[in-house]
Tab-separated table of C-alpha atoms and ligand atoms in Angstrom:
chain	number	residue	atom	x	y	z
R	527	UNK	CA	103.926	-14.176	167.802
R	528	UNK	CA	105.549	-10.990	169.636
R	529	UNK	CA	109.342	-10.651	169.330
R	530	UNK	CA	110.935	-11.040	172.495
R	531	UNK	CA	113.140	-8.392	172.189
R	532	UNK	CA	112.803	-4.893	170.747
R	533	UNK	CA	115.518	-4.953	167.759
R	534	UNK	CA	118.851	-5.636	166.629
R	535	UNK	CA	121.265	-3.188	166.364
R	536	UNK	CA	124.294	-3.293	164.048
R	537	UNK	CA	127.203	-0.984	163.839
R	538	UNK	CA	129.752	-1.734	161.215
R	539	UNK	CA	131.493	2.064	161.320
R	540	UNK	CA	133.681	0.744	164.660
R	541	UNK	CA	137.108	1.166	165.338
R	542	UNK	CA	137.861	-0.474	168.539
R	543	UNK	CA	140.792	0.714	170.742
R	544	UNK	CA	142.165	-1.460	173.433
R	545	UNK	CA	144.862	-0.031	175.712
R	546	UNK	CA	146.638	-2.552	177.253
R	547	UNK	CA	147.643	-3.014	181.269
R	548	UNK	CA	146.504	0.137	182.440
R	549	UNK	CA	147.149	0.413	186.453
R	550	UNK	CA	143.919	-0.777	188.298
R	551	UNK	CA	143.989	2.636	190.621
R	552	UNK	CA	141.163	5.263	190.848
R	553	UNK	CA	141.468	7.416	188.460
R	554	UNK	CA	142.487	5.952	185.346
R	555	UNK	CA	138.995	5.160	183.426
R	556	UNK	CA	138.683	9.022	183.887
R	557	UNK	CA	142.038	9.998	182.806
R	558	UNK	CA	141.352	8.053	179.573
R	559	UNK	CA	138.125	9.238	178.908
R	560	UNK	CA	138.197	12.958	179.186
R	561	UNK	CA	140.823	13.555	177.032
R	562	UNK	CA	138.506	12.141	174.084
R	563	UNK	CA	135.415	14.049	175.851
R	564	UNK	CA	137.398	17.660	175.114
R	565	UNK	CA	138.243	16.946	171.973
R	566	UNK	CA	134.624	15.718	170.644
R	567	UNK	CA	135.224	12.373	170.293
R	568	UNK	CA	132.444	10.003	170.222
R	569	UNK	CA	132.971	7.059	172.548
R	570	UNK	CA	130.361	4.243	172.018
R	571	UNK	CA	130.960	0.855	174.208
R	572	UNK	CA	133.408	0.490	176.974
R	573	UNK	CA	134.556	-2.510	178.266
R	574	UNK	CA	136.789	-2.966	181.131
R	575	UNK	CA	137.134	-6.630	183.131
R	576	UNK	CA	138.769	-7.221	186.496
R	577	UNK	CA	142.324	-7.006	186.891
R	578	UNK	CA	143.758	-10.143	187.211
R	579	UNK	CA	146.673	-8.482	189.280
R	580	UNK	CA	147.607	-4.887	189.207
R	581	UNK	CA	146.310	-3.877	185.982
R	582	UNK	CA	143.964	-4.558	182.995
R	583	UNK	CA	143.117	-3.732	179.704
R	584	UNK	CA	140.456	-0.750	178.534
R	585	UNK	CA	138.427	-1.231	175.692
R	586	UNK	CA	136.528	1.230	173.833
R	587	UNK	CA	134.560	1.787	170.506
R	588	UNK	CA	134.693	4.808	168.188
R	589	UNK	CA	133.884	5.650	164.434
R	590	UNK	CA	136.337	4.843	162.211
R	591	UNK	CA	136.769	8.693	161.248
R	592	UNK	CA	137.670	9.312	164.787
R	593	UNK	CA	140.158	6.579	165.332
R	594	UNK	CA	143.505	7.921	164.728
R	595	UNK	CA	142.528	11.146	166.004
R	596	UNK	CA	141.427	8.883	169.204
R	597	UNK	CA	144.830	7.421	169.307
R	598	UNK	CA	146.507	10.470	168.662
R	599	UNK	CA	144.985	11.825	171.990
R	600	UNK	CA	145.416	8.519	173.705
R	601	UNK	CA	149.219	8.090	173.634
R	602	UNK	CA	150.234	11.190	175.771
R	603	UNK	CA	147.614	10.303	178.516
R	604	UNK	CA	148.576	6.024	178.153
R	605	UNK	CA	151.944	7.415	179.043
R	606	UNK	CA	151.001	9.855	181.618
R	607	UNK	CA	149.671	7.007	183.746
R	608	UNK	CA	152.132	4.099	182.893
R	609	UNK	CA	149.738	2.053	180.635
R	610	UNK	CA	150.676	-0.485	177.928
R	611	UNK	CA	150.200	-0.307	174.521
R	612	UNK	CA	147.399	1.257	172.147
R	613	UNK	CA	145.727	-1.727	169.811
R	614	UNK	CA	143.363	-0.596	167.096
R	615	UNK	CA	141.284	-2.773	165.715
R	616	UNK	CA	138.809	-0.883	162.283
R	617	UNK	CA	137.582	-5.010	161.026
R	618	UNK	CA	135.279	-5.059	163.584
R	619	UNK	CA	131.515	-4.452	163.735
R	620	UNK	CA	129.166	-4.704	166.789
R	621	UNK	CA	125.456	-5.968	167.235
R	622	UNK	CA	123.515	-5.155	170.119
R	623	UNK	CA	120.125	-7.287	170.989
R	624	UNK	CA	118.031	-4.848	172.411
R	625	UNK	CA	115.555	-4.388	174.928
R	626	UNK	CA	115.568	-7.249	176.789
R	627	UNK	CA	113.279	-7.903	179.859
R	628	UNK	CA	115.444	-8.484	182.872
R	629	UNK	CA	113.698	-12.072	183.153
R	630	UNK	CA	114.575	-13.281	179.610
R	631	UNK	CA	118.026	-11.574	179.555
R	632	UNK	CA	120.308	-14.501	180.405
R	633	UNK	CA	118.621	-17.017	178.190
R	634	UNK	CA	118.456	-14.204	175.454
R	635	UNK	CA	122.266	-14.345	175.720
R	636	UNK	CA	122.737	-17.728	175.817
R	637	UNK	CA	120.883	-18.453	172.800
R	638	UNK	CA	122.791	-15.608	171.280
R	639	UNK	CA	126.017	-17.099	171.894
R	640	UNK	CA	124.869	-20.529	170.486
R	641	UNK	CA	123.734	-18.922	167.014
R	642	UNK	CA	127.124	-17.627	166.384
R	643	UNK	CA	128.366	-20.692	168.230
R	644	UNK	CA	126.725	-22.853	165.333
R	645	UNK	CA	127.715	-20.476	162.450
R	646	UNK	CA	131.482	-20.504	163.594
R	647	UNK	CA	131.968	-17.075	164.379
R	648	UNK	CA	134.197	-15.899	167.278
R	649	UNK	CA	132.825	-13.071	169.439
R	650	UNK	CA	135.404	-11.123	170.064
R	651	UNK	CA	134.389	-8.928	173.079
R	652	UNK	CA	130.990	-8.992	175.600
R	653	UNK	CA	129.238	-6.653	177.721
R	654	UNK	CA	125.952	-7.474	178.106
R	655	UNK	CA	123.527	-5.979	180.974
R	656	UNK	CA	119.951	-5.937	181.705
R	657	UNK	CA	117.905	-4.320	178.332
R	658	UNK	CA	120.908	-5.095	175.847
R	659	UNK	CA	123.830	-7.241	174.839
R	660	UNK	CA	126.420	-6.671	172.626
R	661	UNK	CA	129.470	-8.279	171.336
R	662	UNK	CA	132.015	-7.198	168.612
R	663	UNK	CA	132.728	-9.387	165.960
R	664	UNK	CA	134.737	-9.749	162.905
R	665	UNK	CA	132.789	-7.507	160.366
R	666	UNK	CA	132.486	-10.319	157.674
R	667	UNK	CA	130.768	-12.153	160.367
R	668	UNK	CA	127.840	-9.451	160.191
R	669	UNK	CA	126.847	-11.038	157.017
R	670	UNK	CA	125.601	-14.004	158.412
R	671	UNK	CA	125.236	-13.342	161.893
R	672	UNK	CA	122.870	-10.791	161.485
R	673	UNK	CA	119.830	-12.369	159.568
R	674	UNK	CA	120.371	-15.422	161.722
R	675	UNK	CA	119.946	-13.802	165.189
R	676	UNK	CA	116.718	-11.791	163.611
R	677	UNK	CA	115.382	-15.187	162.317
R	678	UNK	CA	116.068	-16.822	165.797
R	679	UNK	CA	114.222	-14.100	167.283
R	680	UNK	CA	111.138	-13.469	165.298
R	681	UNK	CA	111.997	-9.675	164.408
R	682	UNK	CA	111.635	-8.305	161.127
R	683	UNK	CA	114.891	-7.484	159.791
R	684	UNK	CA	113.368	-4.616	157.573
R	685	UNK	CA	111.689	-3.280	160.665
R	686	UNK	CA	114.069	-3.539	163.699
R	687	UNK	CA	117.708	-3.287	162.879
R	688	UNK	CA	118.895	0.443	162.702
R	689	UNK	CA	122.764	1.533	161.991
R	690	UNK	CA	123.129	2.820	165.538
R	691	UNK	CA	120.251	1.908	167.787
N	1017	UNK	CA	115.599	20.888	185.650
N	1018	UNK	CA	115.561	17.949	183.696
N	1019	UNK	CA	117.574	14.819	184.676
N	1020	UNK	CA	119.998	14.008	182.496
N	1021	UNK	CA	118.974	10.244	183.049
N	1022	UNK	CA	116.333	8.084	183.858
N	1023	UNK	CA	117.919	6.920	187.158
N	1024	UNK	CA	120.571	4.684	189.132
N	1025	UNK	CA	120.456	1.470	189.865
N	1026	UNK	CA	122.616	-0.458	192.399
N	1027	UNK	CA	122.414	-3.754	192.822
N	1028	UNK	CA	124.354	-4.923	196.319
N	1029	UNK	CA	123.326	-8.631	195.933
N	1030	UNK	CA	125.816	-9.534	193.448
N	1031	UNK	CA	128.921	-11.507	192.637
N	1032	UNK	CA	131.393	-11.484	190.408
N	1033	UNK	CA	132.901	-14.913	188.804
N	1034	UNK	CA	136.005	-14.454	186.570
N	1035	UNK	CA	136.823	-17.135	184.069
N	1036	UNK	CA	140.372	-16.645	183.410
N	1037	UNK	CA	142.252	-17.928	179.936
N	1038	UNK	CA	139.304	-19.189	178.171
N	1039	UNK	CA	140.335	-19.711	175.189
N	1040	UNK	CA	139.356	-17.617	171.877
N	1041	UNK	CA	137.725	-19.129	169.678
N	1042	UNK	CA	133.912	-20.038	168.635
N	1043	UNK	CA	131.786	-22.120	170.827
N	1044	UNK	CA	133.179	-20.722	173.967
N	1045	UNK	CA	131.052	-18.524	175.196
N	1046	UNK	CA	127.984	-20.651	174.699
N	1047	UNK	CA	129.327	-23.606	176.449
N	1048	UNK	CA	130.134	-21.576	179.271
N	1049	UNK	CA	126.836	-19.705	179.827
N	1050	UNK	CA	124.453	-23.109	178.700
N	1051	UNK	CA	125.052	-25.119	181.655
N	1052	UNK	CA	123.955	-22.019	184.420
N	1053	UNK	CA	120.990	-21.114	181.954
N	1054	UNK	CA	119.427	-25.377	182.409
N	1055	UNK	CA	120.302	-25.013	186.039
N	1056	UNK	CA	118.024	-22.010	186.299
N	1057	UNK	CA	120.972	-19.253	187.506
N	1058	UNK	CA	119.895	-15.937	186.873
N	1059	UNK	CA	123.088	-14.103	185.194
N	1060	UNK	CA	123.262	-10.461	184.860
N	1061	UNK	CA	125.809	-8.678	183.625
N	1062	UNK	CA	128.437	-10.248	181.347
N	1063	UNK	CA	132.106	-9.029	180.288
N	1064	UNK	CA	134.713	-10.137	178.393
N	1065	UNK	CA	137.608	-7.532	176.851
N	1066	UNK	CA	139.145	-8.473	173.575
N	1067	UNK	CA	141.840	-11.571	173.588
N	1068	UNK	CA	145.506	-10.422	173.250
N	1069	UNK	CA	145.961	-13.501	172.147
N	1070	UNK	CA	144.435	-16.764	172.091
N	1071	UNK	CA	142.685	-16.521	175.530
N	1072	UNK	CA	141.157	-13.665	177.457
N	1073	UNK	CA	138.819	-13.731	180.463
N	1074	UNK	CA	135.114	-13.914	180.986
N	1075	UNK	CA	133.204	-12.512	183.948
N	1076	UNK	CA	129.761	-12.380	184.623
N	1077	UNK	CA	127.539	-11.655	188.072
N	1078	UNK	CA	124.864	-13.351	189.706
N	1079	UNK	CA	123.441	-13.410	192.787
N	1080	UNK	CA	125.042	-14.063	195.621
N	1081	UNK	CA	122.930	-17.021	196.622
N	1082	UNK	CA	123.420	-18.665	193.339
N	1083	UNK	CA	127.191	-18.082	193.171
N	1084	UNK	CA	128.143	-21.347	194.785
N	1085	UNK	CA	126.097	-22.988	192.680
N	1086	UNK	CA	127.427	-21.480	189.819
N	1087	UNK	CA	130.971	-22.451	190.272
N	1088	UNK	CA	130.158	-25.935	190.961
N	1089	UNK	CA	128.694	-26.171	187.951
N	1090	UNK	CA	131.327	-23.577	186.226
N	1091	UNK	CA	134.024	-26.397	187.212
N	1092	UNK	CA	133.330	-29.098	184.672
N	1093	UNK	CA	132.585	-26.854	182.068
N	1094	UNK	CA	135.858	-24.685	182.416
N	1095	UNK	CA	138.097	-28.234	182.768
N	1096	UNK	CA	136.630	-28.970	179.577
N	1097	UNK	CA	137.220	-26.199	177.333
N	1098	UNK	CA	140.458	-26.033	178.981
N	1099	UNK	CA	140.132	-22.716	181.104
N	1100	UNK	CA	142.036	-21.834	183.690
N	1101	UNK	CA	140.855	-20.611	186.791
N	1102	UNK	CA	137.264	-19.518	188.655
N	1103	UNK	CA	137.777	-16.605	190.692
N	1104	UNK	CA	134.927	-14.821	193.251
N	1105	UNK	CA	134.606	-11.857	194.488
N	1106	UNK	CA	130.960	-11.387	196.865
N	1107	UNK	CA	132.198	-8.001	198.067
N	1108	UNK	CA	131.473	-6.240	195.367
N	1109	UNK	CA	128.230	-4.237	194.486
N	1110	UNK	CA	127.087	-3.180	190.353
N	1111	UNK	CA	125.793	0.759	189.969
N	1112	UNK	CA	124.270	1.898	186.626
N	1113	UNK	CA	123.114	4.620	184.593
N	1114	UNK	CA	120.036	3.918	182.762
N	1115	UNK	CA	118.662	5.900	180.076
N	1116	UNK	CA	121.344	7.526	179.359
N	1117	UNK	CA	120.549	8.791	175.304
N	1118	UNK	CA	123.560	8.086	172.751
N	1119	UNK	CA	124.498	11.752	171.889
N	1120	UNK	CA	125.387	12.597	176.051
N	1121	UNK	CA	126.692	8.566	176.389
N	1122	UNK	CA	130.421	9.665	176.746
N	1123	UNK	CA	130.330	13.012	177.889
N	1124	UNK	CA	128.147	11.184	181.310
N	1125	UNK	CA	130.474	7.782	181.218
N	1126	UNK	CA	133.416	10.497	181.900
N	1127	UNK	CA	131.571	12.205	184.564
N	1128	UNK	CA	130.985	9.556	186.260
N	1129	UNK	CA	134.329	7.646	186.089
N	1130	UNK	CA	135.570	11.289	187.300
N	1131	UNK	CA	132.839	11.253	190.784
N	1132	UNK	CA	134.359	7.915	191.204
N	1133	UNK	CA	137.587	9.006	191.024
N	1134	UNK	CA	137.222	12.220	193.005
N	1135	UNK	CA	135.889	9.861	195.880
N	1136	UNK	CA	138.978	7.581	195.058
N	1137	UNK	CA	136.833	4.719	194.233
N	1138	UNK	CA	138.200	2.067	192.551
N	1139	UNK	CA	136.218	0.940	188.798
N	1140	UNK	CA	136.537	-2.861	188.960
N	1141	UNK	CA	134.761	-3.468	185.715
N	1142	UNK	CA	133.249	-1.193	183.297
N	1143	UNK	CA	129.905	-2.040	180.840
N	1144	UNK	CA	129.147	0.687	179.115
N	1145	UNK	CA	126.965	1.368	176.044
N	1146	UNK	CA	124.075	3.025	174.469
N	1147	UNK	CA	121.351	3.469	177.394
N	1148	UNK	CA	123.281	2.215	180.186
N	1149	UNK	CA	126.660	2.354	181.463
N	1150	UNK	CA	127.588	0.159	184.361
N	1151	UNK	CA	130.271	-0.305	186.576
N	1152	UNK	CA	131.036	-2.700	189.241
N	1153	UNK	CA	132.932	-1.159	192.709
N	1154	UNK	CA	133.489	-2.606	196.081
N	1155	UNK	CA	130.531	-3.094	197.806
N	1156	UNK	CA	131.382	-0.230	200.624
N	1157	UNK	CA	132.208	2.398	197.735
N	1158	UNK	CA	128.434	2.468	197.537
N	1159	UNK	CA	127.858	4.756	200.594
N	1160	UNK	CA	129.545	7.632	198.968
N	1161	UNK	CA	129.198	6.868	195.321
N	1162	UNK	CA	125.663	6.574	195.360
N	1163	UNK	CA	124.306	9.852	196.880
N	1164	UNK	CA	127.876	11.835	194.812
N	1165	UNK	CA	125.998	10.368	191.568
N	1166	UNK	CA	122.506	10.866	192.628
N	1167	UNK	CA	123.115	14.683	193.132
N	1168	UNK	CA	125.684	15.146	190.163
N	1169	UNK	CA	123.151	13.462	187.623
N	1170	UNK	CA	120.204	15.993	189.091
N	1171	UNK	CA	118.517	12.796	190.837
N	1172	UNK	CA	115.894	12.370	193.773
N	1173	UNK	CA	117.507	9.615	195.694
N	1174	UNK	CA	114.297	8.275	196.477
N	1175	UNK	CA	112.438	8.367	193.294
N	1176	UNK	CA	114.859	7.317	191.122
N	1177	UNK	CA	117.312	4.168	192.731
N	1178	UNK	CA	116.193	0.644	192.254
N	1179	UNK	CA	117.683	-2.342	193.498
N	1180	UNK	CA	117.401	-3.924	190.339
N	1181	UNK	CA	116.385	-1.912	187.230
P	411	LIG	C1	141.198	0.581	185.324
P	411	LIG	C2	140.412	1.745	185.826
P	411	LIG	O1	139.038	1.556	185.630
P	411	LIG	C3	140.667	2.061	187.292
P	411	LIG	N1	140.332	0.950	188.129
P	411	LIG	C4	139.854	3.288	187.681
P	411	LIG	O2	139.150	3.275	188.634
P	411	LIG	O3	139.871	4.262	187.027
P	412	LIG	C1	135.840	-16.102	174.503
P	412	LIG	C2	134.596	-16.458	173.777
P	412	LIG	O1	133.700	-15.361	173.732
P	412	LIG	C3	134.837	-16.974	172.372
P	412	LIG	N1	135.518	-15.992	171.569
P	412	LIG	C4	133.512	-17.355	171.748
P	412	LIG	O2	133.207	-16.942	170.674
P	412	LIG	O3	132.738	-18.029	172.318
C-alpha cells in the first residue's frame, strides 16, 4: 500500500520567537527579517495571520543556538518600528507532513489534526500549504505524536522521518 | 543562470476566512476543519500564530465559490467551540515560492518581503517554510508584485507561473 505522503519531518532543535503587535504597514516583515539575514541567522518557518486591526503578531522559528543571538538583533529593530514585545518559546518542536498532493492536502490535514486531537495534544501554531503542513507543538508531545501520525499514514518511521526535512 | 527557484505561483481565486478567539486547547483545530472536509470544500492554505493566551485565530483559504459555503457551515461549528467571529476577505490573491531549498529559505523569504515592500505592498499573511514560502496580498498588488518577483528570482514569466502549483 503506497504512503500517501512522502515523509514526516521532525525538528526538535526550535526556538520559536513571536513578536507581538507589529504595525500591519509595508515594510515590516522585511525590516524584521534582514536584520537576522546579515547576521547569519537561520530562519526556518514564518508565520504571520491577518491583523485583526492595525497590527499582528510575527512568528518565526530558529535553532536554539541562535535564539538569543536572534533576540538580541530583534529588540533594536521591534523598537525601530513600534512593535510589541519579543516571546521566546525553546519547549517547542515542529513536524512537517510532507509532500502532499494538492488533491489530498486538506483531508491530509484534517486527519492530522484529529490524531493529535485524540492523543490530547494542543498544536500550538499552523501553516500548512499545498506539499506540506506543519504545526509546532509542545516537544514532549513529539513522543507520541510522532509514531502515531507515521502509523496513520503508512510510512516507515525508520525510512521517512529526517531531523530537518 | 540558474533560477534560484522552481517558480511562482499565484492563485487569484481565493478567500480568506479568519476564525477569531478560538480557543487553545486540543480538539480545536480538528473540529473546525472536519465539517468543510465531509462537505467536500477544498481548503488550501491554513494559518494560525501562537495563542497569547488562551485563544488565538485561525485562517485558512478556499475558493471563492466555496467560501459561502464554508461559512455557513463554519457558523455552527464556531458557536460551538465557543469562537468568536468569521471574517472574509475575497479581495485578496495567495503568491508563492516553490522550491525554494532550506539553506537559501531565509535569505529569499527576506528578498521577497523586501520587493514587496519596495512596491509598498502590504503582507497580509505570511506561510513560510522549507520549499515554499507564501504570502497572501490584496488581490490588485498582483500586477506589480508578480512580474518584480518573476525578474528578481531570475524567472520566465511564462514558463514558470501557475495558477495553482
Ligand atoms: C506585518 C507585516 O507583514 C506587514 N504587513 C508587511 O507588509 O511587512
Ligand atoms: C487552536 C487550535 O489549533 C488548538 N490549539 C488545537 O489544538 O486544536
Amino acid at each position: 500500500e503506497d504512503a500517501e505522503i512522502r515523509g514526516i519531518a521532525c525538528n526538535r532543535d526550535e526556538t520559536r520567537i513571536m513578536i507581538t503587535a507589529v504595525p500591519d504597514i509595508p515594510g515590516i516583515a522585511a525590516k524584521l527579517l534582514a536584520p537576522l539575514i546579515t547576521n547569519g541567522i537561520h530562519v526556518d518557518t514564518i508565520v504571520q495571520n491577518i491583523a485583526a486591526a492595525d497590527s499582528t503578531d510575527l512568528t518565526f522559528t530558529v535553532s536554539r543556538l541562535d535564539a538569543l543571538k536572534a533576540v538580541e538583533i530583534l529588540r533594536t529593530t521591534v523598537e525601530n518600528i513600534g512593535g510589541g514585545e519579543i516571546l521566546l518559546d525553546n519547549t517547542i518542536a515542529k513536524i512537517s507532513l510532507i509532500g502532499v498532493g494538492v488533491r489530498t492536502h486538506t483531508d491530509i490535514a484534517a486527519r492530522m489534526f484529529q490524531i493529535l486531537a485524540d492523543l490530547n495534544v494542543n498544536i500550538l501554531l499552523i501553516a500548512a500549504s499545498t506539499m506540506r503542513i506543519s504545526v509546532i507543538v509542545k516537544e514532549e508531545a513529539v513522543e507520541i505524536a510522532l509514531p502515531a501520525l507515521h502509523k496513520a499514514f503508512g510510512l516507515d518511521a525508520a525510512v521517512s522521518s529526517a531531523d530537518n526535512l
